[in-house]
Short mmCIF file of N, CA and C in Angstrom, two decimals:
data_model
loop_
_atom_site.label_atom_id
_atom_site.label_comp_id
_atom_site.label_asym_id
_atom_site.label_seq_id
_atom_site.Cartn_x
_atom_site.Cartn_y
_atom_site.Cartn_z
N MET K 1 94.53 71.90 78.76
CA MET K 1 93.61 72.48 79.72
C MET K 1 93.91 71.98 81.12
N LEU K 2 94.16 70.67 81.26
CA LEU K 2 94.47 70.10 82.56
C LEU K 2 95.77 70.69 83.11
N GLN K 3 96.74 70.95 82.21
CA GLN K 3 98.01 71.53 82.64
C GLN K 3 97.79 72.93 83.21
N LEU K 4 96.86 73.70 82.66
CA LEU K 4 96.56 75.04 83.15
C LEU K 4 96.02 74.97 84.58
N LEU K 5 95.21 73.96 84.86
CA LEU K 5 94.64 73.81 86.20
C LEU K 5 95.67 73.33 87.21
N MET K 6 96.80 72.81 86.75
CA MET K 6 97.80 72.25 87.65
C MET K 6 98.91 73.24 88.00
N THR K 7 98.89 74.44 87.45
CA THR K 7 99.95 75.40 87.75
C THR K 7 99.88 75.81 89.22
N PRO K 8 101.01 76.14 89.84
CA PRO K 8 101.00 76.55 91.25
C PRO K 8 100.12 77.76 91.49
N ARG K 9 100.10 78.68 90.55
CA ARG K 9 99.29 79.89 90.72
C ARG K 9 97.81 79.54 90.77
N THR K 10 97.37 78.67 89.87
CA THR K 10 95.97 78.25 89.85
C THR K 10 95.64 77.47 91.10
N ALA K 11 96.54 76.62 91.55
CA ALA K 11 96.31 75.84 92.75
C ALA K 11 96.12 76.75 93.96
N ARG K 12 96.95 77.81 94.05
CA ARG K 12 96.80 78.77 95.16
C ARG K 12 95.46 79.47 95.07
N THR K 13 95.05 79.84 93.87
CA THR K 13 93.77 80.52 93.68
C THR K 13 92.62 79.61 94.09
N VAL K 14 92.68 78.36 93.67
CA VAL K 14 91.62 77.40 94.03
C VAL K 14 91.60 77.18 95.54
N ARG K 15 92.79 77.01 96.15
CA ARG K 15 92.84 76.84 97.61
C ARG K 15 92.27 78.06 98.31
N GLY K 16 92.58 79.25 97.81
CA GLY K 16 92.05 80.47 98.41
C GLY K 16 90.54 80.54 98.31
N LEU K 17 90.02 80.18 97.14
CA LEU K 17 88.56 80.18 96.96
C LEU K 17 87.90 79.16 97.87
N LEU K 18 88.50 77.97 97.96
CA LEU K 18 87.94 76.94 98.83
C LEU K 18 87.98 77.39 100.29
N GLY K 19 89.05 78.05 100.69
CA GLY K 19 89.14 78.57 102.06
C GLY K 19 88.07 79.61 102.33
N THR K 20 87.82 80.49 101.36
CA THR K 20 86.80 81.52 101.51
C THR K 20 85.42 80.89 101.62
N VAL K 21 85.15 79.89 100.79
CA VAL K 21 83.85 79.20 100.85
C VAL K 21 83.71 78.48 102.19
N ALA K 22 84.77 77.82 102.64
CA ALA K 22 84.71 77.13 103.93
C ALA K 22 84.46 78.11 105.07
N ASP K 23 85.12 79.27 105.04
CA ASP K 23 84.89 80.29 106.06
C ASP K 23 83.45 80.79 106.03
N ALA K 24 82.90 80.96 104.82
CA ALA K 24 81.51 81.42 104.70
C ALA K 24 80.55 80.40 105.29
N VAL K 25 80.78 79.13 105.00
CA VAL K 25 79.91 78.08 105.54
C VAL K 25 80.03 78.02 107.05
N ARG K 26 81.28 78.08 107.57
CA ARG K 26 81.47 78.06 109.02
C ARG K 26 80.84 79.27 109.69
N SER K 27 80.87 80.42 109.03
CA SER K 27 80.30 81.62 109.64
C SER K 27 78.79 81.50 109.76
N ILE K 28 78.17 80.70 108.91
CA ILE K 28 76.72 80.50 109.00
C ILE K 28 76.41 79.44 110.05
N VAL K 29 77.19 78.36 110.04
CA VAL K 29 76.93 77.25 110.96
C VAL K 29 77.33 77.60 112.39
N THR K 30 78.55 78.04 112.60
CA THR K 30 79.04 78.40 113.93
C THR K 30 79.85 79.68 113.85
N PRO K 31 79.18 80.83 113.86
CA PRO K 31 79.91 82.09 113.68
C PRO K 31 80.94 82.37 114.77
N ALA K 32 80.64 82.06 116.01
CA ALA K 32 81.57 82.35 117.10
C ALA K 32 82.85 81.53 116.96
N ALA K 33 82.73 80.29 116.52
CA ALA K 33 83.90 79.43 116.37
C ALA K 33 84.86 79.99 115.32
N LEU K 34 84.33 80.55 114.23
CA LEU K 34 85.18 81.11 113.19
C LEU K 34 85.96 82.31 113.71
N VAL K 35 85.28 83.19 114.44
CA VAL K 35 85.95 84.37 114.98
C VAL K 35 87.04 83.97 115.96
N GLU K 36 86.75 83.01 116.85
CA GLU K 36 87.75 82.56 117.81
C GLU K 36 88.94 81.93 117.10
N ALA K 37 88.67 81.12 116.06
CA ALA K 37 89.75 80.47 115.33
C ALA K 37 90.63 81.51 114.65
N GLN K 38 90.02 82.55 114.06
CA GLN K 38 90.81 83.59 113.39
C GLN K 38 91.62 84.39 114.40
N GLN K 39 91.05 84.65 115.59
CA GLN K 39 91.80 85.38 116.62
C GLN K 39 93.00 84.57 117.08
N LEU K 40 92.81 83.26 117.29
CA LEU K 40 93.92 82.43 117.72
C LEU K 40 94.98 82.33 116.63
N GLU K 41 94.56 82.27 115.36
CA GLU K 41 95.52 82.25 114.26
C GLU K 41 96.38 83.50 114.28
N ASN K 42 95.74 84.66 114.50
CA ASN K 42 96.48 85.92 114.51
C ASN K 42 97.44 85.99 115.68
N ILE K 43 97.05 85.44 116.83
CA ILE K 43 97.91 85.49 118.01
C ILE K 43 99.11 84.59 117.82
N GLU K 44 98.91 83.41 117.24
CA GLU K 44 99.98 82.42 117.15
C GLU K 44 100.90 82.64 115.96
N THR K 45 100.53 83.52 115.02
CA THR K 45 101.34 83.73 113.84
C THR K 45 102.63 84.45 114.22
N GLU K 46 103.75 83.86 113.83
CA GLU K 46 105.04 84.48 114.09
C GLU K 46 105.65 84.84 112.75
N THR K 47 106.00 86.10 112.57
CA THR K 47 106.49 86.54 111.27
C THR K 47 108.01 86.64 111.21
N ALA K 48 108.67 86.69 112.36
CA ALA K 48 110.12 86.79 112.38
C ALA K 48 110.63 85.96 113.56
N PRO K 49 111.84 85.46 113.45
CA PRO K 49 112.37 84.65 114.57
C PRO K 49 112.64 85.51 115.79
N ASP K 50 112.66 84.86 116.95
CA ASP K 50 112.99 85.55 118.19
C ASP K 50 114.44 86.01 118.15
N PRO K 51 114.76 87.06 118.92
CA PRO K 51 116.15 87.54 118.94
C PRO K 51 117.07 86.48 119.56
N MET K 52 118.36 86.59 119.26
CA MET K 52 119.32 85.61 119.77
C MET K 52 119.42 85.65 121.29
N ASP K 53 119.21 86.83 121.88
CA ASP K 53 119.33 86.95 123.33
C ASP K 53 117.97 86.89 124.04
N ALA K 54 117.01 86.17 123.46
CA ALA K 54 115.69 86.05 124.07
C ALA K 54 115.81 85.34 125.41
N TYR K 55 114.91 85.71 126.34
CA TYR K 55 114.90 85.06 127.65
C TYR K 55 114.67 83.56 127.51
N SER K 56 115.36 82.79 128.32
CA SER K 56 115.05 81.36 128.39
C SER K 56 113.84 81.20 129.30
N SER K 57 113.28 80.01 129.35
CA SER K 57 112.08 79.80 130.18
C SER K 57 112.38 80.05 131.66
N ASP K 58 113.63 79.87 132.09
CA ASP K 58 114.00 80.12 133.48
C ASP K 58 114.14 81.60 133.78
N GLU K 59 114.45 82.40 132.78
CA GLU K 59 114.74 83.82 132.98
C GLU K 59 113.53 84.73 132.79
N LEU K 60 112.41 84.19 132.31
CA LEU K 60 111.25 85.03 131.98
C LEU K 60 110.81 85.87 133.18
N PRO K 61 110.57 87.17 132.96
CA PRO K 61 110.05 88.03 134.04
C PRO K 61 108.60 87.65 134.37
N GLU K 62 108.09 88.18 135.45
CA GLU K 62 106.70 87.94 135.85
C GLU K 62 105.77 88.49 134.77
N VAL K 63 104.61 87.87 134.61
CA VAL K 63 103.64 88.29 133.60
C VAL K 63 103.22 89.74 133.82
N GLU K 64 103.09 90.16 135.07
CA GLU K 64 102.70 91.53 135.36
C GLU K 64 103.73 92.52 134.83
N ALA K 65 105.00 92.19 134.97
CA ALA K 65 106.07 93.08 134.47
C ALA K 65 106.02 93.15 132.95
N ILE K 66 105.74 92.02 132.31
CA ILE K 66 105.64 92.01 130.84
C ILE K 66 104.43 92.82 130.40
N GLU K 67 103.30 92.65 131.08
CA GLU K 67 102.10 93.42 130.73
C GLU K 67 102.33 94.91 130.90
N THR K 68 103.01 95.29 131.98
CA THR K 68 103.29 96.71 132.21
C THR K 68 104.20 97.26 131.11
N ALA K 69 105.25 96.52 130.77
CA ALA K 69 106.16 96.97 129.72
C ALA K 69 105.45 97.06 128.38
N ALA K 70 104.59 96.08 128.07
CA ALA K 70 103.85 96.10 126.80
C ALA K 70 102.90 97.29 126.75
N ALA K 71 102.21 97.56 127.86
CA ALA K 71 101.28 98.70 127.89
C ALA K 71 102.04 100.02 127.72
N GLU K 72 103.18 100.16 128.40
CA GLU K 72 103.98 101.38 128.28
C GLU K 72 104.50 101.54 126.85
N TYR K 73 104.95 100.43 126.25
CA TYR K 73 105.45 100.47 124.87
C TYR K 73 104.34 100.88 123.91
N ALA K 74 103.16 100.27 124.07
CA ALA K 74 102.04 100.59 123.19
C ALA K 74 101.64 102.06 123.31
N ALA K 75 101.62 102.58 124.55
CA ALA K 75 101.28 103.99 124.76
C ALA K 75 102.33 104.90 124.12
N ALA K 76 103.60 104.56 124.30
CA ALA K 76 104.67 105.38 123.71
C ALA K 76 104.63 105.31 122.18
N ALA K 77 104.31 104.14 121.63
CA ALA K 77 104.21 104.00 120.17
C ALA K 77 103.06 104.85 119.64
N ASP K 78 101.93 104.87 120.36
CA ASP K 78 100.81 105.72 119.95
C ASP K 78 101.20 107.19 119.98
N GLN K 79 101.91 107.60 121.04
CA GLN K 79 102.35 108.99 121.13
C GLN K 79 103.32 109.32 119.99
N ALA K 80 104.21 108.38 119.67
CA ALA K 80 105.17 108.62 118.59
C ALA K 80 104.44 108.75 117.25
N ARG K 81 103.44 107.90 117.01
CA ARG K 81 102.68 108.00 115.75
C ARG K 81 101.94 109.34 115.68
N THR K 82 101.35 109.77 116.79
CA THR K 82 100.66 111.05 116.82
C THR K 82 101.65 112.19 116.53
N ALA K 83 102.81 112.12 117.16
CA ALA K 83 103.83 113.15 116.93
C ALA K 83 104.32 113.13 115.48
N ASP K 84 104.51 111.93 114.91
CA ASP K 84 104.95 111.83 113.50
C ASP K 84 103.92 112.44 112.57
N ARG K 85 102.62 112.18 112.83
CA ARG K 85 101.58 112.78 111.98
C ARG K 85 101.60 114.29 112.09
N ALA K 86 101.78 114.82 113.30
CA ALA K 86 101.83 116.27 113.49
C ALA K 86 103.05 116.86 112.77
N LYS K 87 104.19 116.17 112.85
CA LYS K 87 105.40 116.65 112.16
C LYS K 87 105.19 116.67 110.65
N ARG K 88 104.60 115.59 110.10
CA ARG K 88 104.37 115.54 108.65
C ARG K 88 103.44 116.66 108.22
N LYS K 89 102.40 116.92 109.01
CA LYS K 89 101.45 117.98 108.66
C LYS K 89 102.16 119.34 108.65
N SER K 90 102.97 119.61 109.65
CA SER K 90 103.69 120.88 109.73
C SER K 90 104.74 121.01 108.63
N ARG K 91 105.40 119.90 108.30
CA ARG K 91 106.45 119.95 107.28
C ARG K 91 105.91 120.30 105.91
N LYS K 92 104.63 119.97 105.64
CA LYS K 92 104.07 120.32 104.33
C LYS K 92 104.21 121.81 104.07
N LEU K 93 103.99 122.61 105.09
CA LEU K 93 104.14 124.06 104.95
C LEU K 93 105.60 124.47 105.06
N LEU K 94 106.29 123.95 106.08
CA LEU K 94 107.65 124.41 106.35
C LEU K 94 108.64 124.01 105.27
N ASP K 95 108.47 122.85 104.64
CA ASP K 95 109.41 122.41 103.62
C ASP K 95 109.44 123.34 102.41
N ARG K 96 108.36 124.06 102.18
CA ARG K 96 108.30 124.93 101.00
C ARG K 96 108.76 126.36 101.29
N LEU K 97 109.04 126.66 102.56
CA LEU K 97 109.48 128.01 102.92
C LEU K 97 110.95 128.22 102.57
N PRO K 98 111.30 129.40 102.08
CA PRO K 98 112.73 129.71 101.95
C PRO K 98 113.31 129.94 103.35
N ALA K 99 114.60 129.72 103.49
CA ALA K 99 115.25 129.93 104.78
C ALA K 99 115.05 131.38 105.21
N GLY K 100 114.82 131.57 106.50
CA GLY K 100 114.64 132.93 107.01
C GLY K 100 114.03 132.94 108.39
N LEU K 101 113.81 134.16 108.88
CA LEU K 101 113.24 134.36 110.21
C LEU K 101 111.76 134.66 110.05
N TYR K 102 110.93 133.88 110.71
CA TYR K 102 109.47 134.03 110.65
C TYR K 102 108.97 134.19 112.07
N GLY K 103 108.67 135.45 112.44
CA GLY K 103 108.27 135.71 113.82
C GLY K 103 109.43 135.35 114.73
N GLY K 104 109.19 134.47 115.67
CA GLY K 104 110.25 134.03 116.58
C GLY K 104 110.89 132.72 116.14
N TRP K 105 110.67 132.31 114.90
CA TRP K 105 111.17 131.00 114.44
C TRP K 105 112.14 131.19 113.27
N LEU K 106 113.32 130.58 113.38
CA LEU K 106 114.30 130.59 112.32
C LEU K 106 114.15 129.28 111.54
N VAL K 107 113.89 129.40 110.26
CA VAL K 107 113.78 128.22 109.39
C VAL K 107 115.05 128.16 108.55
N SER K 108 115.79 127.04 108.66
CA SER K 108 117.03 126.87 107.90
C SER K 108 117.19 125.40 107.57
N ARG K 109 118.16 125.11 106.75
CA ARG K 109 118.44 123.73 106.37
C ARG K 109 119.93 123.47 106.52
N THR K 110 120.27 122.29 107.02
CA THR K 110 121.66 121.89 107.13
C THR K 110 121.85 120.58 106.38
N PRO K 111 123.00 120.40 105.76
CA PRO K 111 123.23 119.14 105.05
C PRO K 111 123.28 117.97 106.03
N SER K 112 122.80 116.84 105.59
CA SER K 112 122.79 115.65 106.43
C SER K 112 124.15 114.99 106.40
N SER K 113 124.55 114.41 107.51
CA SER K 113 125.82 113.68 107.56
C SER K 113 125.60 112.19 107.26
N ARG K 114 124.33 111.78 107.16
CA ARG K 114 124.03 110.37 106.86
C ARG K 114 124.25 110.10 105.38
N GLN K 115 124.67 108.89 105.10
CA GLN K 115 124.87 108.48 103.72
C GLN K 115 124.20 107.13 103.50
N THR K 116 123.75 106.90 102.28
CA THR K 116 123.19 105.60 101.91
C THR K 116 123.89 105.13 100.65
N ALA K 117 123.89 103.83 100.47
CA ALA K 117 124.53 103.27 99.28
C ALA K 117 123.73 103.63 98.04
N ASP K 118 124.41 103.94 96.95
CA ASP K 118 123.78 104.23 95.67
C ASP K 118 123.57 102.90 94.95
N LEU K 119 122.40 102.29 95.18
CA LEU K 119 122.15 100.96 94.64
C LEU K 119 122.17 100.92 93.12
N ASP K 120 121.76 101.98 92.46
CA ASP K 120 121.82 102.00 90.99
C ASP K 120 123.26 101.89 90.51
N ALA K 121 124.17 102.63 91.13
CA ALA K 121 125.58 102.58 90.74
C ALA K 121 126.18 101.21 91.08
N ILE K 122 125.79 100.67 92.22
CA ILE K 122 126.30 99.35 92.62
C ILE K 122 125.81 98.27 91.65
N ARG K 123 124.52 98.34 91.29
CA ARG K 123 123.98 97.37 90.33
C ARG K 123 124.71 97.47 88.98
N ALA K 124 124.96 98.71 88.54
CA ALA K 124 125.67 98.91 87.27
C ALA K 124 127.07 98.32 87.35
N THR K 125 127.75 98.51 88.46
CA THR K 125 129.10 97.97 88.63
C THR K 125 129.07 96.45 88.64
N TYR K 126 128.11 95.88 89.38
CA TYR K 126 127.99 94.42 89.42
C TYR K 126 127.71 93.87 88.02
N GLU K 127 126.85 94.55 87.27
CA GLU K 127 126.51 94.09 85.92
C GLU K 127 127.73 94.20 85.00
N ARG K 128 128.43 95.32 85.10
CA ARG K 128 129.60 95.54 84.25
C ARG K 128 130.68 94.49 84.52
N LEU K 129 130.83 94.08 85.80
CA LEU K 129 131.86 93.11 86.16
C LEU K 129 131.35 91.67 86.11
N GLY K 130 130.05 91.50 85.78
CA GLY K 130 129.49 90.14 85.68
C GLY K 130 129.39 89.43 87.02
N LEU K 131 129.11 90.17 88.07
CA LEU K 131 129.07 89.58 89.42
C LEU K 131 127.68 89.07 89.82
N GLY K 132 126.69 89.21 88.95
CA GLY K 132 125.35 88.74 89.29
C GLY K 132 124.56 89.79 90.06
N ASP K 133 123.62 89.32 90.86
CA ASP K 133 122.78 90.23 91.65
C ASP K 133 123.55 90.81 92.82
N VAL K 134 123.16 92.01 93.24
CA VAL K 134 123.75 92.65 94.39
C VAL K 134 123.29 91.90 95.64
N PRO K 135 124.21 91.47 96.51
CA PRO K 135 123.78 90.77 97.73
C PRO K 135 123.05 91.74 98.65
N MET K 136 121.93 91.27 99.16
CA MET K 136 121.11 92.09 100.06
C MET K 136 120.86 91.30 101.34
N LYS K 137 120.60 92.00 102.42
CA LYS K 137 120.24 91.32 103.66
C LYS K 137 118.98 91.97 104.22
N GLN K 138 118.24 91.22 105.00
CA GLN K 138 117.00 91.70 105.58
C GLN K 138 117.28 92.74 106.66
N SER K 139 116.36 93.67 106.81
CA SER K 139 116.43 94.62 107.91
C SER K 139 116.02 93.90 109.19
N ALA K 140 116.33 94.49 110.31
CA ALA K 140 115.92 93.91 111.59
C ALA K 140 114.40 93.93 111.68
N PRO K 141 113.81 92.89 112.28
CA PRO K 141 112.35 92.87 112.39
C PRO K 141 111.86 93.98 113.32
N SER K 142 110.66 94.48 113.04
CA SER K 142 110.07 95.52 113.88
C SER K 142 109.30 94.86 115.02
N LEU K 143 109.43 95.43 116.20
CA LEU K 143 108.69 94.94 117.35
C LEU K 143 107.26 95.45 117.26
N LYS K 144 106.31 94.57 117.40
CA LYS K 144 104.90 94.93 117.32
C LYS K 144 104.23 94.47 118.61
N VAL K 145 103.58 95.37 119.30
CA VAL K 145 102.89 95.04 120.55
C VAL K 145 101.46 95.52 120.41
N GLU K 146 100.50 94.62 120.62
CA GLU K 146 99.10 95.01 120.54
C GLU K 146 98.30 94.27 121.61
N ARG K 147 97.27 94.92 122.09
CA ARG K 147 96.39 94.35 123.11
C ARG K 147 95.40 93.42 122.43
N VAL K 148 95.28 92.19 122.94
CA VAL K 148 94.33 91.22 122.40
C VAL K 148 93.51 90.64 123.55
N ASP K 149 92.30 90.26 123.23
CA ASP K 149 91.46 89.57 124.21
C ASP K 149 91.65 88.09 123.99
N VAL K 150 92.19 87.42 124.99
CA VAL K 150 92.44 86.00 124.90
C VAL K 150 91.24 85.27 125.50
N PRO K 151 90.59 84.40 124.70
CA PRO K 151 89.44 83.69 125.24
C PRO K 151 89.86 82.75 126.37
N ALA K 152 89.01 82.66 127.39
CA ALA K 152 89.30 81.78 128.51
C ALA K 152 89.25 80.33 128.05
N LEU K 153 90.23 79.56 128.46
CA LEU K 153 90.27 78.16 128.09
C LEU K 153 89.42 77.36 129.07
N SER K 154 88.51 76.55 128.54
CA SER K 154 87.67 75.74 129.41
C SER K 154 88.34 74.39 129.62
N VAL K 155 88.36 73.95 130.85
CA VAL K 155 89.04 72.69 131.18
C VAL K 155 88.02 71.61 131.47
#
């Protein structure tokens, strides 16, 4: 029984439950402090390393230029998401149409010139030759820009 309680999975579950209970107690005692702590955690969390050509502290642009670029990027990303949703909605109808002329619109299909690796065939080849798992590498990290309210620091 003691061994069951010592497994890493159980330990993570217990830590998670204790964290949830601690958050609940803090939300009753000092609700604003919990929200501020969670906001700061979200701001400081880094999920991928900085690029190799990141600005050094001497090269950093002015904060206003960074804010302008971030705002423009966020607006463009919103427009791109809106456009992607509109394209997906239209494709539901257009993908099922046979090729042809519809009013002033020609619907046709052309073969893609892009190719992707056939991972099933590669895995089978690796298995047949006894080479182990297929080596994989991570994709490039996605840039994420979001507006946050930073609490004023009291000195």
